[in-house]
Amino acid sequence: MDYRELRQKFISFWQEQGHALVPSSSLIPQHDASVLLTTAGMQQFKPYFTGTPSPYGASVVSIQKCFRTADIDEIGDDTHLTFFEMLGHFSFGDYFKDKALKLAWQFITSPDYLGIDPKRIYASYYNGDRPNTTADDVSKQILESLPGLTKVVARGAVDNFWGPTGDEGPCGPNVEFYVDDVEIWNEVFNEFYCQVDGALTPLSTPGVDMGGGLERILTAVTPEATSLYDTDAFAPIIEAIKQHAPGVGENERSLRIISDHLRGSVFLLGDHIQPSNKEQGYILRRLLRRAILHLDKLGAVAGFEEIITTIINQYGEFYPELLKEQKMILQLAALERDKFLKTIADGQKELAKILNKVGSVVDGEVAFSLFSTYGLPLDFVKEEAQRLNKSIDLPAYDQAFAKHQEVSRAGVESKFGGHGLASGAVVSEADKQIITRMHTATHLLHAALIKFLGPEVKQGGSDLTTERIRFDFTFSRGMTTEEKQQVEDWVNARIKQNLKVLREEKPIKDALAEGALSFFKEKYPDIVSVYTIYNESTGEVVSKELCGGPHIEHTGEIGAFHITKEQSSSAGVRRIRATIGK
Ligand code: SER
C-alpha cells in the first residue's frame, strides 16, 4: 500500500460509516492559544466535545498536519518525526467505545483495508490509577472480544489517559494499538473536562477522538520498511537529497534529519510562520539551520531549493496552501539559508586566523567560541585543524559546551541543545548573574516537583531568560492550586535556609550511581559537574543534579521564587513559568 492509497482508504472507510471529511486546520492552533503548534487532530474540534454543535455533524474524519517539538531530539531514529500527518476519526456525542473499537479493528486487520496480521498487534487500556477515575473495563471487554487480538494490557494514566491539550479541555481514558511494539493508533474516549487546576468533571456527551500517525501506519503496512523513512512518504525527498549527496554512504542519520526538518519547515512556512528568535519562528529557524548543517556535511547545500520544491510537489496535491505559497516558502527558506551560511563563512575566516596563530593544539574554549558565535560545529573545526596537522583540546571543548548550554539560554538561539546552531549570544555580566541565580532556583523547583508530584516527574527541557524560568516536565495532568503553592513554599523555605550549593567534578558513572538527576539530554563528557544543594548544619541533601552550571554558592542569593503559570506544553508534558527576585 502506498501513501496515497492509505489516505484514500482511511477517508473512505470512515465516510462510508457516515463521517464528514474535514480539511486539516493550520499548524497554528485556533482554539488553543496556550499551545504553540497543532499537536493533535482534535484541537480544531475542541468546542464540539463540550456542547457547541459541530457544523460538520456529529462524526468526522480528517488528516491533520501536526508538529511535536517534544520529539525533536529523537529525530533520526526509526519512529519519531517533528512534523507528521495524523489520521483521525471523531465522534461528538455520537458513537462511543463499542463502535469505535470494533470499526478500528476492522480497518486495521481487514485485508480490504490495512490487513495487518493480529499476531503483530497488542492493545492497551486504562487501569484507573488517576484519582477520581476508574479502570476502563468497558474497553477491556470490547478488546477481549475482538477476533484474533490475544494481547491486551492495562496501563496507567501516563500512557492511557489522554489530554487535555493546552490549559484545559476534554480528556479521558484511551486505548492504544501497537504493531511490532510501535504505537500506531490511539482511541481517546473523552469522558471528562479537565479544568485548569486539574479537576475532572464528567462531560455530558462523551466523545471519541482517534489519532494515528500516517507515517507510522504506512511503515507498518510496508513490508520492507524498518523505519518511517523507508516508506514512499519519504522516498522522493530522500531521493532528491541523494541526487546532490554523492558521498552519502554512512550518513543515514543526516539524510533522515534533513528529510524531517525540511518537510517540517515547508509546512511551517506554508502556514505563514517566518524564521525568527521567538516561539514558532524559532522552531522553524532551528529546523532550517540544522538541515542546512547536515546538507553541508553531505556536500549537498546546492540541492536545498530542489529538495524543498520536491516536498512542495509531493504534498501540494493534499495541501494546496503549499502550492499557493510556493514562491514565499522558497524565498524565506533561501533567505534564512543565506543568513546562516554568511554567519558560518565569517566563522570560517575566524577559524583560519586562529589556526594560523596557534601551535599544535587549539584551546577548547576558543574552538567552542567558533560554535557559540558562528555556529561552526566541532566536526568542522576538527577537520580544518587536522588538515593543518593540528588538534583541538576536546575535554576543554566539552566543558565549555556544557557551560554554554546553561548560560546562553538567555533568550538566544541555542535553546534546543546547542548542536549545530549559531547562538550569537551576547550576554551581559548582570544578565549572567540573574541566569546563574535562576539555575539554582531551577534545581530547587525540579526537586520540589518530584517531592510533591512523585517520580512520574521527569525534566523535559528548561529555558531561562532574564525575565523568567521556563521548565518542562512530564506529568499527566495539570497541577492543582494547592500543589503549586506547596512547591512554591517549599522552594522559598529552601531559599530562606540559605543552603550551600556545592560543585564537584566526577566521572559520569559515579555521578549517576549517586542518583544525580540529569539536567539535559545531550551527550555528557566523561567527567561531569555535579551540583549538590544541602544544609550545612544538618547535612540534609535537597537536590543533586548533573549540570554544566553555573550556580550561585548559597540559595539565599535567589531572594524569592514565584510560579507565574503552569500549563500543558504537549501531550503528557507540563510547563511552568516562574520568576525570582527580592
Ligand atoms: N488526541 C489523541 C492523540 O493526539 C488522539 O487523536 O494522540
Coordinates of C-alpha atoms and ligand atoms in Angstrom, one line a residue:
M1 CA 0.0 0.0 0.0
D2 CA 1.4 3.4 -0.8
Y3 CA 1.0 6.8 0.8
R4 CA -1.9 7.9 -1.4
E5 CA -3.8 4.7 -1.1
L6 CA -3.6 4.8 2.7
R7 CA -5.0 8.3 2.9
Q8 CA -7.8 7.3 0.5
K9 CA -8.7 4.1 2.3
F10 CA -8.8 5.8 5.6
I11 CA -11.0 8.6 4.5
S12 CA -13.4 6.4 2.5
F13 CA -13.7 3.8 5.3
W14 CA -15.0 6.5 7.7
Q15 CA -17.0 8.3 5.1
E16 CA -18.8 5.0 4.5
Q17 CA -19.6 5.0 8.2
G18 CA -21.3 8.4 7.9
H19 CA -18.3 10.6 8.8
A20 CA -17.9 14.0 7.1
L21 CA -14.4 14.8 5.8
V22 CA -13.0 18.0 7.3
P23 CA -9.8 19.5 6.0
S24 CA -6.7 19.9 8.2
S25 CA -6.6 23.1 10.2
S26 CA -3.5 25.3 10.3
L27 CA -0.3 24.3 12.3
I28 CA -1.1 27.4 14.3
P29 CA -3.9 26.3 16.7
Q30 CA -7.0 28.4 16.6
H31 CA -8.7 27.1 19.7
D32 CA -5.6 26.5 21.9
A33 CA -3.8 29.8 22.5
S34 CA -1.6 28.2 25.1
V35 CA -0.1 25.7 22.6
L36 CA 2.5 26.9 20.1
L37 CA 1.7 24.4 17.4
T38 CA -1.1 22.0 16.5
T39 CA -0.1 18.7 18.0
A40 CA -3.3 16.7 17.5
G41 CA -6.2 16.2 15.2
M42 CA -8.8 17.0 17.9
Q43 CA -7.6 20.6 18.5
Q44 CA -9.8 22.1 15.8
F45 CA -12.8 20.2 17.2
K46 CA -12.3 21.0 20.9
P47 CA -15.6 23.0 21.2
Y48 CA -17.7 20.2 19.7
F49 CA -16.7 17.9 22.5
T50 CA -18.2 20.2 25.1
G51 CA -21.6 21.0 23.6
T52 CA -21.0 23.5 20.8
P53 CA -22.9 22.0 17.9
S54 CA -20.5 20.8 15.2
P55 CA -21.2 22.4 11.8
Y56 CA -20.0 19.1 10.2
G57 CA -22.3 16.8 12.0
A58 CA -21.6 14.5 15.0
S59 CA -18.9 12.3 13.4
V60 CA -16.0 13.5 11.3
V61 CA -12.8 12.2 9.7
S62 CA -9.7 14.2 9.0
I63 CA -6.0 14.1 8.2
Q64 CA -4.3 16.8 10.3
K65 CA -0.9 18.5 10.0
C66 CA 0.8 18.0 13.4
F67 CA 4.0 19.2 14.8
R68 CA 5.6 17.9 18.1
T69 CA 8.7 19.6 19.4
A70 CA 8.9 17.1 22.3
D71 CA 10.4 14.6 19.9
I72 CA 12.9 16.9 18.4
D73 CA 15.9 15.2 19.9
E74 CA 14.8 11.8 18.7
I75 CA 14.8 12.8 15.1
G76 CA 16.9 10.3 13.1
D77 CA 15.7 7.2 14.9
D78 CA 13.2 4.9 13.3
T79 CA 9.9 6.1 14.8
H80 CA 9.9 9.8 15.6
L81 CA 9.2 12.9 13.5
T82 CA 8.7 16.6 14.3
F83 CA 6.1 17.1 11.6
F84 CA 3.7 14.3 10.8
E85 CA 0.2 13.8 9.4
M86 CA -2.4 12.4 11.8
L87 CA -5.3 10.3 10.6
G88 CA -8.3 10.8 12.8
H89 CA -11.9 9.9 13.2
F90 CA -14.1 11.7 15.8
S91 CA -17.5 11.4 17.4
F92 CA -19.1 14.4 19.2
G93 CA -21.7 12.6 21.3
D94 CA -22.5 10.2 18.5
Y95 CA -21.0 6.7 18.8
F96 CA -18.7 5.6 21.7
K97 CA -16.4 2.8 22.7
D98 CA -18.1 -0.2 21.2
K99 CA -18.5 1.1 17.7
A100 CA -15.1 3.0 17.7
L101 CA -13.1 0.0 18.8
K102 CA -14.9 -2.5 16.5
L103 CA -14.6 -0.4 13.5
A104 CA -10.9 0.5 14.3
W105 CA -10.1 -3.2 14.5
Q106 CA -11.9 -3.9 11.2
F107 CA -9.9 -1.2 9.5
I108 CA -6.6 -2.3 11.0
T109 CA -6.9 -6.0 10.3
S110 CA -9.3 -6.5 7.4
P111 CA -7.5 -7.4 4.1
D112 CA -9.7 -4.8 2.4
Y113 CA -8.0 -2.1 4.4
L114 CA -4.7 -2.3 6.4
G115 CA -4.7 -6.1 6.6
I116 CA -2.3 -6.2 9.5
D117 CA -1.9 -9.7 11.0
P118 CA -3.4 -9.6 14.5
K119 CA -0.4 -11.6 15.8
R120 CA 1.7 -8.4 15.3
I121 CA -0.7 -6.3 17.4
Y122 CA -1.3 -5.7 21.1
A123 CA -3.7 -3.2 22.7
S124 CA -3.5 -1.3 26.0
Y125 CA -6.4 0.2 28.0
Y126 CA -6.5 2.4 31.1
N127 CA -6.0 0.9 34.6
G128 CA -7.7 3.6 36.6
D129 CA -4.6 4.8 38.6
R130 CA -5.5 8.5 38.5
P131 CA -7.5 9.8 41.4
N132 CA -11.3 10.1 40.8
T133 CA -11.3 7.8 37.8
T134 CA -11.8 4.1 37.4
A135 CA -10.3 1.4 35.1
D136 CA -11.8 1.3 31.6
D137 CA -13.3 -2.1 32.0
V138 CA -15.8 -1.4 29.2
S139 CA -12.9 -1.1 26.7
K140 CA -11.2 -4.1 28.2
Q141 CA -14.2 -6.3 27.5
I142 CA -14.6 -5.0 23.9
L143 CA -10.9 -5.5 23.2
E144 CA -11.1 -9.1 24.5
S145 CA -14.0 -9.8 22.1
L146 CA -12.0 -8.6 19.0
P147 CA -11.3 -11.5 16.7
G148 CA -7.6 -12.5 16.8
L149 CA -6.5 -10.0 19.4
T150 CA -4.7 -12.0 22.0
K151 CA -2.6 -9.5 23.9
V152 CA -4.5 -6.8 25.9
V153 CA -2.6 -5.0 28.7
A154 CA -3.7 -2.5 31.4
R155 CA -1.6 0.7 31.8
G156 CA -1.6 3.8 33.9
A157 CA -2.6 7.4 33.2
V158 CA 0.9 8.3 31.8
D159 CA 0.2 6.1 28.7
N160 CA -3.6 5.5 28.7
F161 CA -5.2 8.7 29.9
W162 CA -5.0 11.4 27.2
G163 CA -5.3 15.2 27.2
P164 CA -6.2 17.9 27.6
T165 CA -4.2 19.9 25.0
G166 CA -3.4 23.4 26.3
D167 CA -4.5 24.6 29.7
E168 CA -7.9 22.8 29.9
G169 CA -10.3 20.8 27.8
P170 CA -11.7 17.4 27.0
C171 CA -9.7 14.3 28.1
G172 CA -10.2 10.7 29.0
P173 CA -9.0 7.1 29.0
N174 CA -7.6 5.8 25.8
V175 CA -7.0 2.5 24.0
E176 CA -3.7 2.2 22.0
F177 CA -2.9 -0.3 19.3
Y178 CA 0.7 -1.3 18.8
V179 CA 2.1 -3.0 15.8
D180 CA 5.5 -4.7 16.3
D181 CA 5.7 -2.6 19.6
V182 CA 5.2 0.7 17.9
E183 CA 2.1 2.7 18.7
I184 CA 0.1 3.3 15.6
W185 CA -3.4 4.0 16.8
N186 CA -4.9 5.9 19.7
E187 CA -8.6 5.9 20.5
V188 CA -9.3 8.5 23.2
F189 CA -12.7 8.4 24.9
N190 CA -13.4 11.9 26.1
E191 CA -15.4 11.4 29.2
F192 CA -14.2 14.3 31.2
Y193 CA -13.5 18.0 31.1
C194 CA -10.2 18.8 32.8
Q195 CA -10.2 22.2 34.5
V196 CA -7.1 24.5 34.6
D197 CA -6.4 23.2 38.2
G198 CA -6.6 19.5 37.0
A199 CA -10.0 18.8 38.4
L200 CA -12.1 16.5 36.3
T201 CA -15.8 16.9 35.6
P202 CA -17.8 14.4 33.5
L203 CA -18.8 15.6 30.0
S204 CA -22.5 15.5 29.3
T205 CA -22.0 13.8 25.9
P206 CA -18.8 11.7 25.8
G207 CA -17.0 11.7 22.5
V208 CA -14.3 9.8 20.6
D209 CA -11.0 11.3 19.4
M210 CA -8.9 8.9 17.4
G211 CA -5.4 9.7 16.1
G212 CA -2.8 7.7 14.3
G213 CA 0.4 8.8 12.6
L214 CA 0.1 8.3 8.9
E215 CA 3.8 7.7 8.5
R216 CA 3.8 5.1 11.3
I217 CA 0.8 3.2 9.9
L218 CA 2.4 3.3 6.4
T219 CA 5.6 1.8 7.9
A220 CA 3.5 -1.0 9.5
V221 CA 2.0 -1.9 6.1
T222 CA 5.1 -1.5 4.0
P223 CA 6.7 -5.0 4.2
E224 CA 10.3 -3.9 3.6
A225 CA 10.2 -0.8 5.8
T226 CA 12.1 -0.9 9.1
S227 CA 11.8 2.9 9.6
L228 CA 9.5 5.7 8.7
Y229 CA 12.0 6.8 6.1
D230 CA 11.7 3.5 4.2
T231 CA 8.2 4.4 3.0
D232 CA 7.1 6.2 -0.1
A233 CA 6.1 9.2 2.1
F234 CA 9.8 10.0 2.3
A235 CA 11.2 8.3 -0.8
P236 CA 11.0 11.3 -3.2
I237 CA 12.6 13.6 -0.5
I238 CA 15.4 11.2 0.2
E239 CA 16.0 10.7 -3.5
A240 CA 16.2 14.4 -4.0
I241 CA 18.8 14.7 -1.3
K242 CA 20.8 11.8 -2.6
Q243 CA 20.9 13.4 -6.1
H244 CA 23.1 16.1 -4.5
A245 CA 24.9 14.0 -2.0
P246 CA 27.1 11.5 -3.8
G247 CA 29.1 10.5 -0.7
V248 CA 26.0 9.9 1.5
G249 CA 27.0 6.3 2.4
E250 CA 27.3 6.3 6.2
N251 CA 25.4 9.4 6.8
E252 CA 21.9 7.8 7.1
R253 CA 21.1 9.9 10.1
S254 CA 21.9 13.2 8.2
L255 CA 19.5 12.1 5.5
R256 CA 16.8 11.5 8.0
I257 CA 17.3 14.8 9.8
I258 CA 17.3 16.7 6.6
S259 CA 14.2 15.0 5.4
D260 CA 12.3 15.5 8.6
H261 CA 13.4 19.1 9.2
L262 CA 12.9 20.4 5.7
R263 CA 9.5 18.7 5.5
G264 CA 8.5 20.4 8.8
S265 CA 10.0 23.7 7.6
V266 CA 7.9 23.6 4.4
F267 CA 4.7 23.1 6.3
L268 CA 5.5 25.8 8.9
L269 CA 6.4 28.3 6.2
G270 CA 3.2 27.3 4.3
D271 CA 1.2 28.3 7.4
H272 CA 2.9 31.7 7.4
I273 CA 5.4 31.2 10.1
Q274 CA 8.7 33.0 9.5
P275 CA 12.1 32.2 10.9
S276 CA 12.8 34.3 14.0
N277 CA 14.1 34.0 17.5
K278 CA 10.8 33.5 19.1
E279 CA 8.2 30.8 19.5
Q280 CA 7.1 29.1 16.3
G281 CA 9.6 31.2 14.3
Y282 CA 12.4 29.9 16.5
I283 CA 11.4 26.3 15.9
L284 CA 11.4 26.9 12.2
R285 CA 14.8 28.6 12.3
R286 CA 16.2 25.7 14.2
L287 CA 14.9 23.2 11.8
L288 CA 16.2 25.1 8.8
R289 CA 19.6 25.7 10.2
R290 CA 20.1 22.2 11.4
A291 CA 19.0 20.8 8.0
I292 CA 21.5 23.2 6.3
L293 CA 24.3 22.0 8.5
H294 CA 23.6 18.4 7.6
L295 CA 23.3 19.3 4.0
D296 CA 26.7 21.0 4.3
K297 CA 28.1 17.8 5.9
L298 CA 26.9 15.8 2.8
G299 CA 28.2 18.5 0.4
A300 CA 24.6 19.0 -0.7
V301 CA 23.7 22.6 0.2
A302 CA 23.3 23.2 -3.6
G303 CA 20.3 21.0 -3.5
F304 CA 18.4 23.0 -0.8
E305 CA 15.8 24.6 -3.1
E306 CA 15.3 21.5 -5.2
I307 CA 14.6 19.4 -2.1
I308 CA 12.1 22.0 -0.9
T309 CA 10.4 22.0 -4.3
T310 CA 10.2 18.2 -4.2
I311 CA 8.5 18.4 -0.8
I312 CA 6.0 21.1 -2.1
N313 CA 5.2 19.0 -5.1
Q314 CA 4.8 15.8 -3.1
Y315 CA 2.3 17.4 -0.7
G316 CA 0.8 20.1 -2.8
E317 CA -1.8 17.6 -4.0
F318 CA -3.2 17.3 -0.5
Y319 CA -2.2 20.7 1.0
P320 CA -3.0 23.3 -1.7
E321 CA -1.6 26.1 0.5
L322 CA 1.9 24.8 -0.2
L323 CA 1.5 25.3 -4.0
K324 CA -0.2 28.7 -3.4
E325 CA 2.7 29.8 -1.2
Q326 CA 5.4 28.1 -3.1
K327 CA 7.2 31.3 -4.0
M328 CA 7.2 32.6 -0.5
I329 CA 8.3 29.3 1.0
L330 CA 11.3 29.1 -1.3
Q331 CA 12.2 32.8 -0.8
L332 CA 12.0 32.7 3.0
A333 CA 13.9 29.4 3.2
A334 CA 16.6 30.7 0.9
L335 CA 16.9 33.9 2.9
E336 CA 17.4 32.0 6.1
R337 CA 20.0 29.8 4.4
D338 CA 21.9 32.8 3.1
K339 CA 21.9 34.4 6.5
F340 CA 23.1 31.3 8.2
L341 CA 25.8 30.5 5.6
K342 CA 27.1 34.1 5.9
T343 CA 27.5 33.6 9.6
I344 CA 29.3 30.3 9.0
A345 CA 31.5 31.9 6.4
D346 CA 32.5 34.5 9.0
G347 CA 33.3 31.7 11.4
Q348 CA 35.5 30.0 8.8
K349 CA 37.5 33.2 8.4
E350 CA 37.9 33.4 12.1
L351 CA 39.0 29.8 12.3
A352 CA 41.6 30.3 9.6
K353 CA 43.0 33.2 11.6
I354 CA 43.1 31.1 14.8
L355 CA 44.7 28.1 13.1
N356 CA 47.3 30.4 11.7
K357 CA 48.2 31.7 15.1
V358 CA 48.2 28.6 17.4
G359 CA 50.8 26.0 17.8
S360 CA 49.7 22.3 17.5
V361 CA 46.7 22.4 19.9
V362 CA 43.7 24.7 19.6
D363 CA 42.3 25.7 23.0
G364 CA 38.9 24.1 23.7
E365 CA 37.2 27.3 24.7
V366 CA 38.5 29.1 21.6
A367 CA 37.2 26.3 19.4
F368 CA 33.9 26.4 21.2
S369 CA 33.6 30.1 20.7
L370 CA 33.5 29.4 17.0
F371 CA 30.5 27.3 17.6
S372 CA 28.7 29.7 20.0
T373 CA 29.4 32.8 18.0
Y374 CA 29.3 31.5 14.4
G375 CA 27.6 28.1 14.6
L376 CA 30.7 26.2 13.4
P377 CA 30.2 22.6 14.5
L378 CA 33.0 20.8 16.2
D379 CA 33.5 18.3 13.4
F380 CA 34.1 21.1 11.0
V381 CA 36.7 22.8 13.3
K382 CA 38.3 19.4 13.9
E383 CA 38.7 18.6 10.2
E384 CA 40.1 22.0 9.4
A385 CA 42.6 21.7 12.2
Q386 CA 43.6 18.2 11.1
R387 CA 44.3 19.4 7.6
L388 CA 47.0 21.5 9.1
N389 CA 48.2 18.8 11.4
K390 CA 46.7 20.5 14.5
S391 CA 44.2 19.2 17.0
I392 CA 41.6 20.5 19.5
D393 CA 41.6 20.3 23.3
L394 CA 38.5 18.2 23.3
P395 CA 37.9 17.9 27.1
A396 CA 38.1 21.7 27.4
Y397 CA 35.7 21.9 24.4
D398 CA 33.2 19.7 26.2
Q399 CA 33.4 21.7 29.4
A400 CA 32.8 24.9 27.5
F401 CA 29.9 23.3 25.7
A402 CA 28.2 22.1 28.9
K403 CA 28.7 25.6 30.5
H404 CA 27.3 27.3 27.4
Q405 CA 24.2 25.1 27.3
E406 CA 23.2 26.6 30.6
V407 CA 24.5 30.2 30.4
S408 CA 23.3 31.0 26.9
R409 CA 19.7 30.1 27.5
A410 CA 19.1 33.8 27.9
G411 CA 16.6 34.0 25.2
V412 CA 19.0 33.3 22.4
E413 CA 19.0 30.9 19.6
S414 CA 20.8 27.9 21.1
K415 CA 17.9 26.9 23.3
F416 CA 17.4 23.4 22.0
G417 CA 20.5 21.6 23.0
G418 CA 23.0 23.8 21.1
H419 CA 24.0 21.2 18.4
G420 CA 24.7 22.9 15.2
L421 CA 23.2 26.3 15.8
A422 CA 24.7 29.7 15.8
S423 CA 23.8 31.3 19.0
G424 CA 25.1 34.8 18.5
A425 CA 24.7 35.1 22.3
V426 CA 25.9 38.3 23.8
V427 CA 25.1 38.1 27.5
S428 CA 26.0 40.9 29.9
E429 CA 27.5 40.3 33.3
A430 CA 24.3 41.4 35.0
D431 CA 22.3 39.0 32.9
K432 CA 24.7 36.2 33.6
Q433 CA 24.2 36.8 37.3
I434 CA 20.4 36.6 37.1
I435 CA 20.7 33.5 35.0
T436 CA 23.1 31.9 37.5
R437 CA 20.6 32.5 40.3
M438 CA 17.8 31.1 38.1
H439 CA 19.8 27.9 37.5
T440 CA 19.9 27.2 41.2
A441 CA 16.3 28.1 41.6
T442 CA 15.5 25.6 38.8
H443 CA 17.3 22.8 40.6
L444 CA 15.1 23.6 43.7
L445 CA 12.0 23.6 41.6
H446 CA 12.9 20.3 40.0
A447 CA 13.4 18.7 43.4
A448 CA 10.1 20.2 44.7
L449 CA 8.1 18.9 41.8
I450 CA 9.5 15.4 42.4
K451 CA 8.8 15.7 46.1
F452 CA 5.2 16.8 45.7
L453 CA 4.1 15.2 42.5
G454 CA 6.1 12.0 42.6
P455 CA 8.7 10.2 40.4
E456 CA 6.5 10.5 37.4
V457 CA 8.1 13.9 37.0
K458 CA 11.0 13.9 34.6
Q459 CA 12.6 17.1 33.4
G460 CA 11.8 17.8 29.7
G461 CA 13.7 20.9 29.0
S462 CA 14.3 24.3 30.6
D463 CA 14.9 27.7 29.2
L464 CA 16.0 30.8 31.1
T465 CA 15.7 34.4 30.1
T466 CA 16.5 37.3 32.3
E467 CA 12.7 37.7 32.7
R468 CA 11.6 34.2 33.6
I469 CA 12.4 30.5 34.2
R470 CA 10.6 28.1 32.0
F471 CA 10.7 24.4 33.0
D472 CA 9.0 21.5 31.2
F473 CA 8.4 18.2 32.9
T474 CA 6.4 15.0 32.2
F475 CA 3.3 14.8 34.2
S476 CA -0.1 13.6 33.1
R477 CA -2.4 16.3 34.5
G478 CA -2.4 19.9 35.5
M479 CA -1.2 20.9 39.0
T480 CA -3.8 22.0 41.5
T481 CA -3.6 25.4 43.0
E482 CA -2.6 23.8 46.3
E483 CA 0.2 21.8 44.7
K484 CA 1.6 25.0 43.1
Q485 CA 1.5 26.7 46.4
Q486 CA 3.3 23.7 48.1
V487 CA 6.0 23.7 45.5
E488 CA 6.5 27.5 45.7
D489 CA 6.5 27.5 49.5
W490 CA 9.0 24.6 49.7
V491 CA 11.4 26.4 47.3
N492 CA 11.1 29.6 49.2
A493 CA 11.8 27.8 52.5
R494 CA 15.0 26.4 51.0
I495 CA 16.0 29.8 49.8
K496 CA 15.5 31.2 53.4
Q497 CA 17.6 28.4 54.8
N498 CA 20.5 29.7 52.7
L499 CA 21.6 26.2 51.7
K500 CA 25.1 25.5 50.4
V501 CA 25.4 24.8 46.6
L502 CA 28.4 22.5 46.2
R503 CA 30.1 21.8 42.8
E504 CA 32.1 18.6 42.3
E505 CA 33.7 17.1 39.3
K506 CA 33.5 13.3 39.0
P507 CA 33.2 10.5 36.4
I508 CA 29.7 10.4 34.9
K509 CA 29.3 6.8 36.1
D510 CA 29.8 7.8 39.7
A511 CA 27.5 10.8 39.4
L512 CA 24.7 8.7 38.1
A513 CA 25.3 5.9 40.7
E514 CA 24.8 8.6 43.4
G515 CA 21.4 9.3 41.9
A516 CA 22.2 12.7 40.5
L517 CA 19.4 13.9 38.3
S518 CA 20.4 14.5 34.7
F519 CA 19.7 18.0 33.6
F520 CA 19.8 17.9 29.8
K521 CA 19.5 15.2 27.3
E522 CA 22.8 15.8 25.5
K523 CA 25.8 13.7 25.4
Y524 CA 27.8 14.2 28.6
P525 CA 31.6 14.4 28.8
D526 CA 33.3 11.6 30.8
I527 CA 33.9 13.9 33.7
V528 CA 30.9 15.9 34.7
S529 CA 29.9 18.6 37.2
V530 CA 27.5 17.6 39.9
Y531 CA 25.7 20.3 41.9
T532 CA 24.5 19.3 45.3
I533 CA 22.3 21.7 47.4
Y534 CA 22.5 20.8 51.1
N535 CA 22.0 22.1 54.6
E536 CA 25.4 22.8 56.1
S537 CA 24.2 22.2 59.7
T538 CA 22.2 19.1 59.2
G539 CA 23.8 17.6 56.1
E540 CA 20.4 17.1 54.5
V541 CA 20.7 17.0 50.7
V542 CA 17.7 18.6 48.9
S543 CA 19.0 18.3 45.4
K544 CA 21.7 16.6 43.4
E545 CA 21.9 17.3 39.7
L546 CA 24.3 16.8 36.8
C547 CA 24.7 20.2 35.3
G548 CA 27.1 22.4 33.5
G549 CA 26.3 25.2 35.8
P550 CA 27.0 28.0 36.6
H551 CA 25.4 28.2 40.0
I552 CA 25.4 30.6 43.0
E553 CA 27.1 29.5 46.2
H554 CA 24.1 29.8 48.6
T555 CA 20.4 29.6 47.9
G556 CA 19.7 32.8 49.8
E557 CA 21.1 34.7 46.8
I558 CA 17.9 33.7 44.8
G559 CA 15.9 36.1 47.0
A560 CA 12.4 34.7 46.3
F561 CA 10.7 32.3 43.9
H562 CA 7.3 32.7 42.4
I563 CA 5.4 30.4 40.0
T564 CA 3.5 32.6 37.5
K565 CA 2.0 29.9 35.3
E566 CA 1.5 26.2 35.0
Q567 CA 0.1 24.8 31.7
S568 CA 0.2 22.0 29.3
S569 CA 3.2 22.1 26.8
S570 CA 2.4 19.0 24.8
A571 CA 0.7 15.6 25.5
G572 CA 1.9 14.5 28.9
V573 CA 4.2 17.4 29.3
R574 CA 3.6 20.4 31.7
R575 CA 5.3 23.7 31.6
I576 CA 6.0 26.0 34.5
R577 CA 6.9 29.6 34.2
A578 CA 8.4 31.2 37.3
T579 CA 10.3 34.4 38.4
I580 CA 12.9 35.1 41.0
G581 CA 13.7 38.3 42.9
K582 CA 13.8 40.0 46.2
Ligands
SER1 N1 -5.6 13.2 20.6 C1 -5.0 11.9 20.5 C2 -3.6 12.0 20.1 O1 -3.1 13.0 19.7 C3 -5.8 11.0 19.6 O2 -6.1 11.7 18.4 O3 -2.9 11.0 20.1

